[in-house]
XYZ file of C-alpha atoms in Angstrom:
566
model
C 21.010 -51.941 -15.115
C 18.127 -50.949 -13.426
C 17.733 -48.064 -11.218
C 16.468 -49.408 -7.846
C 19.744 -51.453 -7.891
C 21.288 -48.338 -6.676
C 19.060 -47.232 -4.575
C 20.156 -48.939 -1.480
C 22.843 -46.707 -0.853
C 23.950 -43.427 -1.189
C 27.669 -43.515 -2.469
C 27.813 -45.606 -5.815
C 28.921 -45.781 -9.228
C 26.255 -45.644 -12.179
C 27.016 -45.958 -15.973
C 27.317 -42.670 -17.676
C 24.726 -43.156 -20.386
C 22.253 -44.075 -17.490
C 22.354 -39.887 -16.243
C 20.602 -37.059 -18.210
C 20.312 -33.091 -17.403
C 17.643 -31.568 -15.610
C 14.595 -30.599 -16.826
C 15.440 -27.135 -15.981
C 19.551 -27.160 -16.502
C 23.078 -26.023 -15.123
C 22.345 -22.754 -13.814
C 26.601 -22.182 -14.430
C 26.210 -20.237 -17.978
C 30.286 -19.757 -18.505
C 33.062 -21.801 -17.692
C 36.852 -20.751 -17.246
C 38.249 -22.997 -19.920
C 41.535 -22.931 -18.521
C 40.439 -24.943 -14.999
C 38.568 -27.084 -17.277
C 41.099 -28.501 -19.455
C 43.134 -28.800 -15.929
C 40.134 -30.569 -14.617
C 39.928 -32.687 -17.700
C 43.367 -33.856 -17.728
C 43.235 -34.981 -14.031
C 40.358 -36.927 -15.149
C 42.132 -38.462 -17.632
C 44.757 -39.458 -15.298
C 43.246 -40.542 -11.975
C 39.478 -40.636 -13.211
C 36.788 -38.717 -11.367
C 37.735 -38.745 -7.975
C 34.376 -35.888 -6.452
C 31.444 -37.870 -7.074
C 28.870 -35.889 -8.819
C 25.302 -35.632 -7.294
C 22.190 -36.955 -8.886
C 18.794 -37.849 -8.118
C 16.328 -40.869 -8.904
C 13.911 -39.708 -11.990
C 11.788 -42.660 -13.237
C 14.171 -45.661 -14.178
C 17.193 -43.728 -14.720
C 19.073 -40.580 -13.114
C 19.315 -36.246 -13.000
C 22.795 -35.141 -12.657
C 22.012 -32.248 -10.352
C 25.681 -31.054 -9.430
C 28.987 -32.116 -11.588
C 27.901 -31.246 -15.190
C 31.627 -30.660 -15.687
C 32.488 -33.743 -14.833
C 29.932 -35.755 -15.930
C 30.346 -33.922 -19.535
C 34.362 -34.531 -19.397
C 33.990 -38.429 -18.553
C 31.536 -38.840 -22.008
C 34.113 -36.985 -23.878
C 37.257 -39.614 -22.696
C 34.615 -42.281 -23.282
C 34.302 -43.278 -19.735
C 31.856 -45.876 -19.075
C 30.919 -45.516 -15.143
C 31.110 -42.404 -13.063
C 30.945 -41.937 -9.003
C 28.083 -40.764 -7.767
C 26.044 -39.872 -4.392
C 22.340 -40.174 -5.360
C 19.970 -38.403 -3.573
C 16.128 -37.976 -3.992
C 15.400 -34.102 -4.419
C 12.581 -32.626 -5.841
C 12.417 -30.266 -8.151
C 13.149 -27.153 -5.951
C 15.492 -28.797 -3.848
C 17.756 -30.285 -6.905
C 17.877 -26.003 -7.892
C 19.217 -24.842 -4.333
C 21.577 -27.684 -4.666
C 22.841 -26.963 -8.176
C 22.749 -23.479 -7.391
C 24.833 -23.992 -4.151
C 27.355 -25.421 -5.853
C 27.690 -23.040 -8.498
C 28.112 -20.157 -6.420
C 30.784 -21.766 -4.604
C 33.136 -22.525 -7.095
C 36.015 -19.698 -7.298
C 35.697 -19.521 -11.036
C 32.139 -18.073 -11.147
C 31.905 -15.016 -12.972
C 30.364 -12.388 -11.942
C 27.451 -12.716 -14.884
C 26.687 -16.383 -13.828
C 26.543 -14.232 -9.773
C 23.954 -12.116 -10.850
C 21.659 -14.879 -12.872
C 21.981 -16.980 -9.774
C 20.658 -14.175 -8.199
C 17.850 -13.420 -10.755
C 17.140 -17.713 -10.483
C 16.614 -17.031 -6.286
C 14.222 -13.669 -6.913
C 12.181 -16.460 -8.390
C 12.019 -19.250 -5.864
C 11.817 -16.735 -2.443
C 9.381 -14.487 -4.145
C 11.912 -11.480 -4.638
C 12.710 -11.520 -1.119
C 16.263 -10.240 -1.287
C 17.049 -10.543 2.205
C 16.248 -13.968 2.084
C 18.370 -14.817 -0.817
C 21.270 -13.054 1.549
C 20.458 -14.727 4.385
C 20.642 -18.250 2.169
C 24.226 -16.925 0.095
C 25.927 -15.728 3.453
C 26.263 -12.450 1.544
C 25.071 -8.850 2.575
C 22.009 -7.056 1.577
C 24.497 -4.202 -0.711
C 25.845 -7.328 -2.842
C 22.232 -9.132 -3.493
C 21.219 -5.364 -4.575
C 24.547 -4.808 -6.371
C 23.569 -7.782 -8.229
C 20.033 -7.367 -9.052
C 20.857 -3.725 -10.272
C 23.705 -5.056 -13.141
C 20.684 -6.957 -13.983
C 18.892 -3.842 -15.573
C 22.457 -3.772 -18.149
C 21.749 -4.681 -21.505
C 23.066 -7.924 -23.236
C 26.208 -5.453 -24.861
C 27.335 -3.888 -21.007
C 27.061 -7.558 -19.644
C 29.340 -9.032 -22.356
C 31.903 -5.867 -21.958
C 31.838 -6.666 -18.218
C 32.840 -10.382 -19.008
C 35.653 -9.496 -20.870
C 37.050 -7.126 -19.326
C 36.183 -4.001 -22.146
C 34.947 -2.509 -18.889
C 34.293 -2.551 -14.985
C 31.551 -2.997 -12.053
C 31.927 0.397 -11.851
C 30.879 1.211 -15.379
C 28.073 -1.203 -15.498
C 26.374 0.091 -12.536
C 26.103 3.335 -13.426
C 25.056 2.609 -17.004
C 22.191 0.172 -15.604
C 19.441 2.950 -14.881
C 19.166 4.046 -18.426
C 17.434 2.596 -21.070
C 18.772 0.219 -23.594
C 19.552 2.575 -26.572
C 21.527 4.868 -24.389
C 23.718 2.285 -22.528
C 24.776 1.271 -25.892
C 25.431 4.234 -27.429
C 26.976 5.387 -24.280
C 29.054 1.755 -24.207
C 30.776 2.925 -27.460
C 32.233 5.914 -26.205
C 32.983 4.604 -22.670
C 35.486 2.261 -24.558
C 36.465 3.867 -27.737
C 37.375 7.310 -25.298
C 38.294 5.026 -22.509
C 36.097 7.040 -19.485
C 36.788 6.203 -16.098
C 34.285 5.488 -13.737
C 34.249 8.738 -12.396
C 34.381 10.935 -15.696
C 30.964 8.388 -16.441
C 29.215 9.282 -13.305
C 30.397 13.062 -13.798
C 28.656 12.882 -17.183
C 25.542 10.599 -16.137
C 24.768 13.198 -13.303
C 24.520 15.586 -16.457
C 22.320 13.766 -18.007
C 18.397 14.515 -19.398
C 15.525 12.782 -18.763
C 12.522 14.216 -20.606
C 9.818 14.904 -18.566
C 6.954 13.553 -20.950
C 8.403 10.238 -20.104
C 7.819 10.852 -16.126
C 5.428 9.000 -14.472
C 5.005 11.099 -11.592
C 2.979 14.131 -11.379
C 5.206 17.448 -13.412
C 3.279 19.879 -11.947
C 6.341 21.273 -10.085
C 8.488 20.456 -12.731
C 6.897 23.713 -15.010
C 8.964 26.154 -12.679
C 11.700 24.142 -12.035
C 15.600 25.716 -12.599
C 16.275 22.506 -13.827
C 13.391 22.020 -16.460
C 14.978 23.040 -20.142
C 11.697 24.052 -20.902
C 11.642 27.059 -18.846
C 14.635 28.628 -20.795
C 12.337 28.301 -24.222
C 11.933 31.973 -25.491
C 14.793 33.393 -23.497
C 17.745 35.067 -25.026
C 16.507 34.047 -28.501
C 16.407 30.150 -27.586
C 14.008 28.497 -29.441
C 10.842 26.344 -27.873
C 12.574 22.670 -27.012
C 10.715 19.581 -25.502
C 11.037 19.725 -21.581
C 13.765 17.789 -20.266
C 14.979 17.701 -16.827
C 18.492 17.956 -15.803
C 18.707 17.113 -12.542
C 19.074 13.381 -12.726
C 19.445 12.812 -8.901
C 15.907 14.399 -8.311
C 14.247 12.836 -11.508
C 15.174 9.232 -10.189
C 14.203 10.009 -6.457
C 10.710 11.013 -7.650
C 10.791 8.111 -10.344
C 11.607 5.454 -6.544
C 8.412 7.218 -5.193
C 6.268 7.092 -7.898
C 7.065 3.335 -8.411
C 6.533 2.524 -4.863
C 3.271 3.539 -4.725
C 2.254 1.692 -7.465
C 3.666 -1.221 -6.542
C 1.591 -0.970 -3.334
C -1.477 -0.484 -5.534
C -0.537 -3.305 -7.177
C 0.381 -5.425 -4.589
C -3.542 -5.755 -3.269
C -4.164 -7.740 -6.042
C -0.941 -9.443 -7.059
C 0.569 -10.076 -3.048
C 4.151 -10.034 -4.908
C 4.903 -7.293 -7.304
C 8.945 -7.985 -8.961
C 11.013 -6.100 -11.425
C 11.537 -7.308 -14.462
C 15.306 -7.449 -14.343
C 14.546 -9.682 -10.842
C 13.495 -12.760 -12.802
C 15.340 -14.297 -15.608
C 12.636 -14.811 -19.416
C 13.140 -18.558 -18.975
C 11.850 -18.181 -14.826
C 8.281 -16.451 -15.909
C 5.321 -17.420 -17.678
C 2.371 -15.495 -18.253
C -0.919 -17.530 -16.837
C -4.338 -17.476 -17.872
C -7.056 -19.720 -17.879
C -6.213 -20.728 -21.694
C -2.910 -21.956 -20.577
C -3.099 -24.198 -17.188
C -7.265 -24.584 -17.474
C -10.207 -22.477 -16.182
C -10.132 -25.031 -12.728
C -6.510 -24.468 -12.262
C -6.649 -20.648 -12.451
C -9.326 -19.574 -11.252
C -8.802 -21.653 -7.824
C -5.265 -22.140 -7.449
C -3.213 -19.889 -9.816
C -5.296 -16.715 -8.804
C -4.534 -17.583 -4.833
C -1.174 -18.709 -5.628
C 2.042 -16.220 -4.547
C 3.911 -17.271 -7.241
C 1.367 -15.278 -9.412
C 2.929 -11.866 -9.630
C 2.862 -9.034 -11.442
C 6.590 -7.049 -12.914
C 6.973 -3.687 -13.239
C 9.907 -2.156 -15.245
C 11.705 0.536 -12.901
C 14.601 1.261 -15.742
C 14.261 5.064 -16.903
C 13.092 5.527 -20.494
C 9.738 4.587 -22.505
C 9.628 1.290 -21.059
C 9.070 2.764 -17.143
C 6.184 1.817 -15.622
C 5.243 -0.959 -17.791
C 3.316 -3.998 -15.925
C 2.731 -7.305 -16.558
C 0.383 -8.784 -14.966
C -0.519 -12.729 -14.258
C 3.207 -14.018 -14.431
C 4.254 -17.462 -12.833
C 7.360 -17.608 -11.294
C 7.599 -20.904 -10.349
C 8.396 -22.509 -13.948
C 8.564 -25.995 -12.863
C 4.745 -26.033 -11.367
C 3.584 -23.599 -14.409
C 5.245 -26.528 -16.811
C 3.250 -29.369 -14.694
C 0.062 -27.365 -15.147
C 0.379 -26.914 -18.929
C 0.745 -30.992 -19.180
C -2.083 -31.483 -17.199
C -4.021 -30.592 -19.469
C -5.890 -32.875 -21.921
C -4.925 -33.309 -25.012
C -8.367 -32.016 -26.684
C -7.435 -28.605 -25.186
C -7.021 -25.064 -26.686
C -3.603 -24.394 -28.610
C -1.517 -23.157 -25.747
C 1.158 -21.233 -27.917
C -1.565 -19.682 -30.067
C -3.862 -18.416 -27.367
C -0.824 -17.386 -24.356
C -0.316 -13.795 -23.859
C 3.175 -13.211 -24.894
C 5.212 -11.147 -22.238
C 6.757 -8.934 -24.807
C 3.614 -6.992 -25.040
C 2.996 -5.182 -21.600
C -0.406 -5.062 -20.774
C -2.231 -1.868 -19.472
C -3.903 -3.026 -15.756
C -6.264 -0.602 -15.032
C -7.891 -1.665 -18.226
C -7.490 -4.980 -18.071
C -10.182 -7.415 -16.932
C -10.861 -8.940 -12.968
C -7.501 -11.340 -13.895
C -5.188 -8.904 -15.021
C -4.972 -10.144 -18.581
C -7.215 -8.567 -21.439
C -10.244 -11.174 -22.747
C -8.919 -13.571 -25.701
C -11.496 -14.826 -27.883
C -10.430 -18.557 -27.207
C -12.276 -20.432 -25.122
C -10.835 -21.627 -21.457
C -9.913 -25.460 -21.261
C -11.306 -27.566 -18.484
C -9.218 -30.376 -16.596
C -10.127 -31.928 -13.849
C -6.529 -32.529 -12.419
C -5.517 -31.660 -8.742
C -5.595 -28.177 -8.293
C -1.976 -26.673 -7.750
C -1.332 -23.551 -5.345
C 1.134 -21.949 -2.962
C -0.581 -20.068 -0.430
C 1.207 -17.111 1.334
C 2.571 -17.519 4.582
C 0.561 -15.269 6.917
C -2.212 -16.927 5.531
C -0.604 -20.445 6.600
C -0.025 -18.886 9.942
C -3.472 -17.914 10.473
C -5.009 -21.077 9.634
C -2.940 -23.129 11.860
C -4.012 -20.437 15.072
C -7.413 -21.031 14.026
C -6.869 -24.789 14.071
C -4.802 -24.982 16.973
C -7.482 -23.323 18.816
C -9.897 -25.799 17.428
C -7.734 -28.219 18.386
C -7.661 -26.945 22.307
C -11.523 -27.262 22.277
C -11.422 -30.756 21.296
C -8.498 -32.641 22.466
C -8.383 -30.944 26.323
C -11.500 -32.340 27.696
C -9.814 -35.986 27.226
C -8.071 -37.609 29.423
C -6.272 -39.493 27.426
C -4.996 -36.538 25.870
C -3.826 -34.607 29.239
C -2.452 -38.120 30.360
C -0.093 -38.292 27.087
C 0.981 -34.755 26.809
C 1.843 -35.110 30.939
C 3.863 -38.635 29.579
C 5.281 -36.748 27.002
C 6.641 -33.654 28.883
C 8.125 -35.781 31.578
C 9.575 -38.017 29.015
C 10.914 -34.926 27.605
C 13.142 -34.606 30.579
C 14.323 -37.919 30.812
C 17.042 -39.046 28.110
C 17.755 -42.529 29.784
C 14.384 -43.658 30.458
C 13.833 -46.624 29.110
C 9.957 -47.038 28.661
C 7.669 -50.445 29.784
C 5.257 -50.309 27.017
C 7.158 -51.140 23.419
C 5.080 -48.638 21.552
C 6.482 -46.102 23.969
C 10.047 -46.857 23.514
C 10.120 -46.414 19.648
C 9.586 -42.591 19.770
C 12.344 -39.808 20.828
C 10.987 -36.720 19.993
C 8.190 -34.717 21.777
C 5.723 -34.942 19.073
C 5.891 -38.360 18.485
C 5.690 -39.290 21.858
C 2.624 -37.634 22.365
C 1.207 -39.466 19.260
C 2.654 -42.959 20.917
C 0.933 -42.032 24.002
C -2.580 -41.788 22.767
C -2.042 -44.886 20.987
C -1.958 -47.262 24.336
C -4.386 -47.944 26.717
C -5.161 -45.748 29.923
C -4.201 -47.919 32.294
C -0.772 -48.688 30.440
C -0.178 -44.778 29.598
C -0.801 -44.339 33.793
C 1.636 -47.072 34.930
C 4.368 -45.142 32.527
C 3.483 -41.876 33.985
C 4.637 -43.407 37.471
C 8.157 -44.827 36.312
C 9.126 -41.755 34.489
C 8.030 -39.558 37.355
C 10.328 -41.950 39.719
C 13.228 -41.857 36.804
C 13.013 -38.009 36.598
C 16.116 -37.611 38.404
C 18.413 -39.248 35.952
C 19.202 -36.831 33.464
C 17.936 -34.030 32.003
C 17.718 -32.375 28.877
C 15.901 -29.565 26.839
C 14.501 -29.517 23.248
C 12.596 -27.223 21.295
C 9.063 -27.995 19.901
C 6.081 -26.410 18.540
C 3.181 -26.155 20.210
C 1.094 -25.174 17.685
C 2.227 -28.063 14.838
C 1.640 -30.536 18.123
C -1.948 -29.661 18.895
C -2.982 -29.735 14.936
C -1.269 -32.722 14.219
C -2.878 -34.621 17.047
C -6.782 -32.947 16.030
C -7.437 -36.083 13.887
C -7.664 -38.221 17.289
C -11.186 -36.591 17.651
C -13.577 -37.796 15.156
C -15.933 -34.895 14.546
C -12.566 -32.454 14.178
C -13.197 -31.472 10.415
C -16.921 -30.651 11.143
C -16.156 -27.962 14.389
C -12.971 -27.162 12.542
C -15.124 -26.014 10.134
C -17.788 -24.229 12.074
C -14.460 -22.042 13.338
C -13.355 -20.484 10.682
C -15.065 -17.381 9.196
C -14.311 -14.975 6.845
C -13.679 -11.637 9.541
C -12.133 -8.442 7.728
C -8.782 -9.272 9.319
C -8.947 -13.088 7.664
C -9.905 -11.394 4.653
C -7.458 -8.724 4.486
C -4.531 -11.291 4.062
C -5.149 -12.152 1.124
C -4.576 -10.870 -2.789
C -7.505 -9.930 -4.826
C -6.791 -12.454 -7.047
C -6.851 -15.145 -3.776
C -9.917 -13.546 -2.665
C -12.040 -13.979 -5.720
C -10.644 -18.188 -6.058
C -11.787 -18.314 -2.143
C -15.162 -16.942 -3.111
C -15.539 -19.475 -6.171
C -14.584 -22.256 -4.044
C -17.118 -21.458 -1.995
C -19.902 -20.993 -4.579
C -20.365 -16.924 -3.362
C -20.012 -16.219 -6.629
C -22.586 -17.795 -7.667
C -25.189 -16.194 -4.808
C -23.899 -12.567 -6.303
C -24.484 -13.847 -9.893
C -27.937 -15.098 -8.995
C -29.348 -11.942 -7.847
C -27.850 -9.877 -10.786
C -25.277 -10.952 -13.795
C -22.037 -9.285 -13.386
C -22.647 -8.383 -9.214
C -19.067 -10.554 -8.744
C -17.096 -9.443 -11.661
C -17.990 -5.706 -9.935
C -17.077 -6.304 -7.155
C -13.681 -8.049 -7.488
C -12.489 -4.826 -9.864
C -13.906 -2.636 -7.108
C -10.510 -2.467 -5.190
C -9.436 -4.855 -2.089
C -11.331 -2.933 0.579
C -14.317 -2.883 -1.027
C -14.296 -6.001 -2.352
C -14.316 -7.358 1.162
C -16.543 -4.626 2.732
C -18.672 -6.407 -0.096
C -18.366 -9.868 0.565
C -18.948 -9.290 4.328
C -22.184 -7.355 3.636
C -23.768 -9.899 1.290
C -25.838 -12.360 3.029
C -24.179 -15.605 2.421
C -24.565 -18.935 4.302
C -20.502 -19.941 5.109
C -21.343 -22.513 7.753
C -20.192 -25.431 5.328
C -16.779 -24.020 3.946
C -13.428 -23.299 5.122
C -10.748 -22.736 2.938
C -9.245 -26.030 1.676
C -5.281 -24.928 2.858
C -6.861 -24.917 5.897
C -8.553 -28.127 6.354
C -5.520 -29.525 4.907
C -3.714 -28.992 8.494
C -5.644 -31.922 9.686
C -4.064 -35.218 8.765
């Protein structure tokens, strides 16, 4: 049976051995075998009543929502299974799956928190975002996130039952050693939740594992180090007692560096936000010197985790990590098949890797040498950078498409149109189109004379009926720019690199926009290694230098912005 039998509708029934999994999974990890066996016995009975969701993938199908179902009906040998296909890509087909997931009542809270950890990936770490797209509050997203920092041992006692929340949450701070050895106690002495935070607030954190500055620690009540000598007590290793303060300074110290960090990186995560299987580390040995250097170093799902759980590992960075796993996987392919051993050369993320003495990339130098490809360069560029393009272009735009009268003719058509919702137009290109944009577009695409004589009968229909939508001025004017036919040369001659332009982007984005644009190069010629110095010489003067060096930009604009034109 082929697959573009099916695709004529929507609501269908395909053969069962005709669907595989997705590429990336069910993001459902457990399943309440109880309701399944229920399920699976209806099934049984009356079939599969819920068609499962799947989308077109070459000549046969993804199951993106219904695993259970789908998995039940091989396992009674059914041959066909209902079905509503739709075509999704890759991200869309996770929100979906993930959707459903998180609406089932049988969700435990583990498979919660890892849908969670799947969302800090797609929106960036942007929790309220992932609230705003679960219906849930800002407290449970962080609730969430923070079980996260548990070790595999408190998870699995959380599961079944061994113990609460409660317990978990306040176990999550501490490093892994001490939640288990603290685990065996909670359930052997069976603490409650508030004999644990009685003894957590207790606690000692020693102070040569801080990663703020001590200084004010050495006269501290609280620091056991100031007791050494006293009454006969012998010298001990500092260790500070007051747990509350340790952690508050601990917040501080890691949101500084995270703002450090976030010059170069744009997003900087915790490691407990995104799941092993949602990161890979990227370099130019592993996606291609082309693909890094001008896409994955401007991309914003390049980011750098920092581990905020108290203990040895605190502080730790890694640098260069892609979050979007589906893109990083597309990139790796991409490349040809006489290129360097991926698995030997990658940078394993088990090993954290000291910034500050890292290289311009974030990633210390490997002695393999970077693979070319000449595939299609893949990047996400940041919003505010999106936004500022498309105000550049729309003003470009203005300047262009306002002298013409064609133009002011079709956007008057189109705004009186707007008001009319039982105008029937004259001219049959005019009648296709319903919404704003379009009718502009319609407009410039008849004659003058034509486009006048419409403007008259919708001016004496205007008192029909009216009506109100919303549109976007700004998407209307760029997508109408390629009606001019010099609008890529002045668009252009408008954009410049200005320190505010310059500011919104990463390091990392600012050095692919500079290679792009052969700058580079002009730094390299006058002296080997002027770039490189200037890239690691922070954000603000890396710009200070780019706007100082005499360099021609007349030619270039960034090529997320000259994509705006159609």
């Amino acid at each position: 049976m082929e697959q573009n039998q099916h695709l004529s509708t929507h609501n269908t029934t395909l053969p069962v051995n005709m669907i595989d999994a997705l590429p990336f999974g069910n993001t459902r990890r457990s399943r309440n075998e109880a309701k399944y066996s229920e399920l699976k016995q209806s099934i049984r009975l009356r079939g599969v009543i819920q068609p499962i969701l799947v989308r077109p993938a070459a000549d046969r199908f993804e199951v993106v929502a219904g695993y259970g179902r789908l998995t039940i009906s091989r396992e009674l040998g059914l041959n066909d299974i209902p079905v509503l296909i739709k075509p999704l890509s890759d991200a869309e087909a996770l929100e979906h799956q993930m959707e459903e997931n998180l609406n089932r009542e049988d969700l435990s809270l583990i498979d919660e928190c890892k849908a969670v950890q799947q969302l800090s990936a797609f929106y960036n770490g942007d929790r309220q975002a992932i609230a705003d797209r679960l219906a849930w509050t800002i407290k449970k997203v962080n609730e969430r996130i923070e079980i996260l920092k548990c070790c595999d041992e408190v998870l699995g006692c959380v599961i079944d039952g061994s113990i609460t929340v409660g317990h978990a949450l306040l176990l999550a701070p501490f490093s892994t050693k001490l939640q288990q050895g603290t685990l065996k106690k909670i359930i052997a002495e069976k603490w409650t939740v508030s004999y644990l935070r009685e003894r957590a607030a207790k606690g000692q954190q020693y102070l040569s594992l801080a990663k703020f500055d001590t200084t004010n620690c050495n006269t501290c009540l609280h620091n056991s180090a100031a007791q050494s000598g006293l009454f006969g007590i012998e010298e001990q290793k500092a260790a500070c007692s007051n747990l509350n303060c340790f952690k508050e300074k601990t917040g501080e110290w890691l949101e500084s560096r995270k703002a450090e960090l976030a010059d170069q990186y744009g997003t900087v995560l915790l490691v407990q936000q995104i799941a092993d299987s949602d990161r890979n580390t990227v370099d130019a040995v592993t996606v291609g010197e082309e693909q890094f250097s001008t896409g994955c170093l401007a991309c914003q799902k390049r980011v750098v985790l920092i581990d905020d759980r108290l203990g040895r590992a605190l502080g730790s960075t890694y640098p260069n990590q892609c979050v979007d796993a589906i893109c990083f996987n597309k990139c790796v392919n991409a490349l040809s098949t006489d290129s360097v051993d991926v698995e030997e050369a990658a940078i394993e993320l088990a090993t954290p890797i000291d910034v500050d003495n890292a290289n311009s990339d974030g990633v210390k130098n490997t002695t393999k040498p970077a693979a070319k490809t000449d595939k299609p360069v893949s990047c996400i560029v940041p919003k505010k950078v999106i936004d500022t393009n498309k105000a550049i272009m729309r003003e470009t735009s203005a300047s262009l498409l306002m002298p013409q009268e064609h133009f002011q003719l079709a956007m008057s058509y189109a705004a009186l149109k707007r008001l009319c919702t039982s105008y029937k137009a004259l001219n049959e290109t005019l009648g296709i189109p319903t919404h704003f944009e379009a009718t502009i577009q319609a407009a410039l695409r008849v004659s003058l004379e034509d486009l006048k004589t419409e403007i008259l009968n919708v001016t004496q229909h205007l008192a029909t009926k009216q009506c109100d939508q919303t549109v976007s001025m700004t998407d209307i004017m760029i997508s109408n720019i390629g009606f001019v036919e010099n609008a890529r040369s002045v668009a252009i001659d408008k954009w410049n690199p200005t320190k505010a332009i310059l500011s919104e982007y990463t390091i990392g984005s600012l050095s692919a926009l500079c290679i792009k644009a052969g700058f580079d190069q002009a730094m390299e010629n006058k002296k080997a290694g002027n770039f490189a110095k200037a890239a690691n010489s922070g954000k603000g003067k890396f710009i200070d230098t780019i706007l100082a060096t005499p360099f021609d930009w007349t030619h270039f604009a960034p090529d997320e912005y000259l994509a705006l034109i159609k």
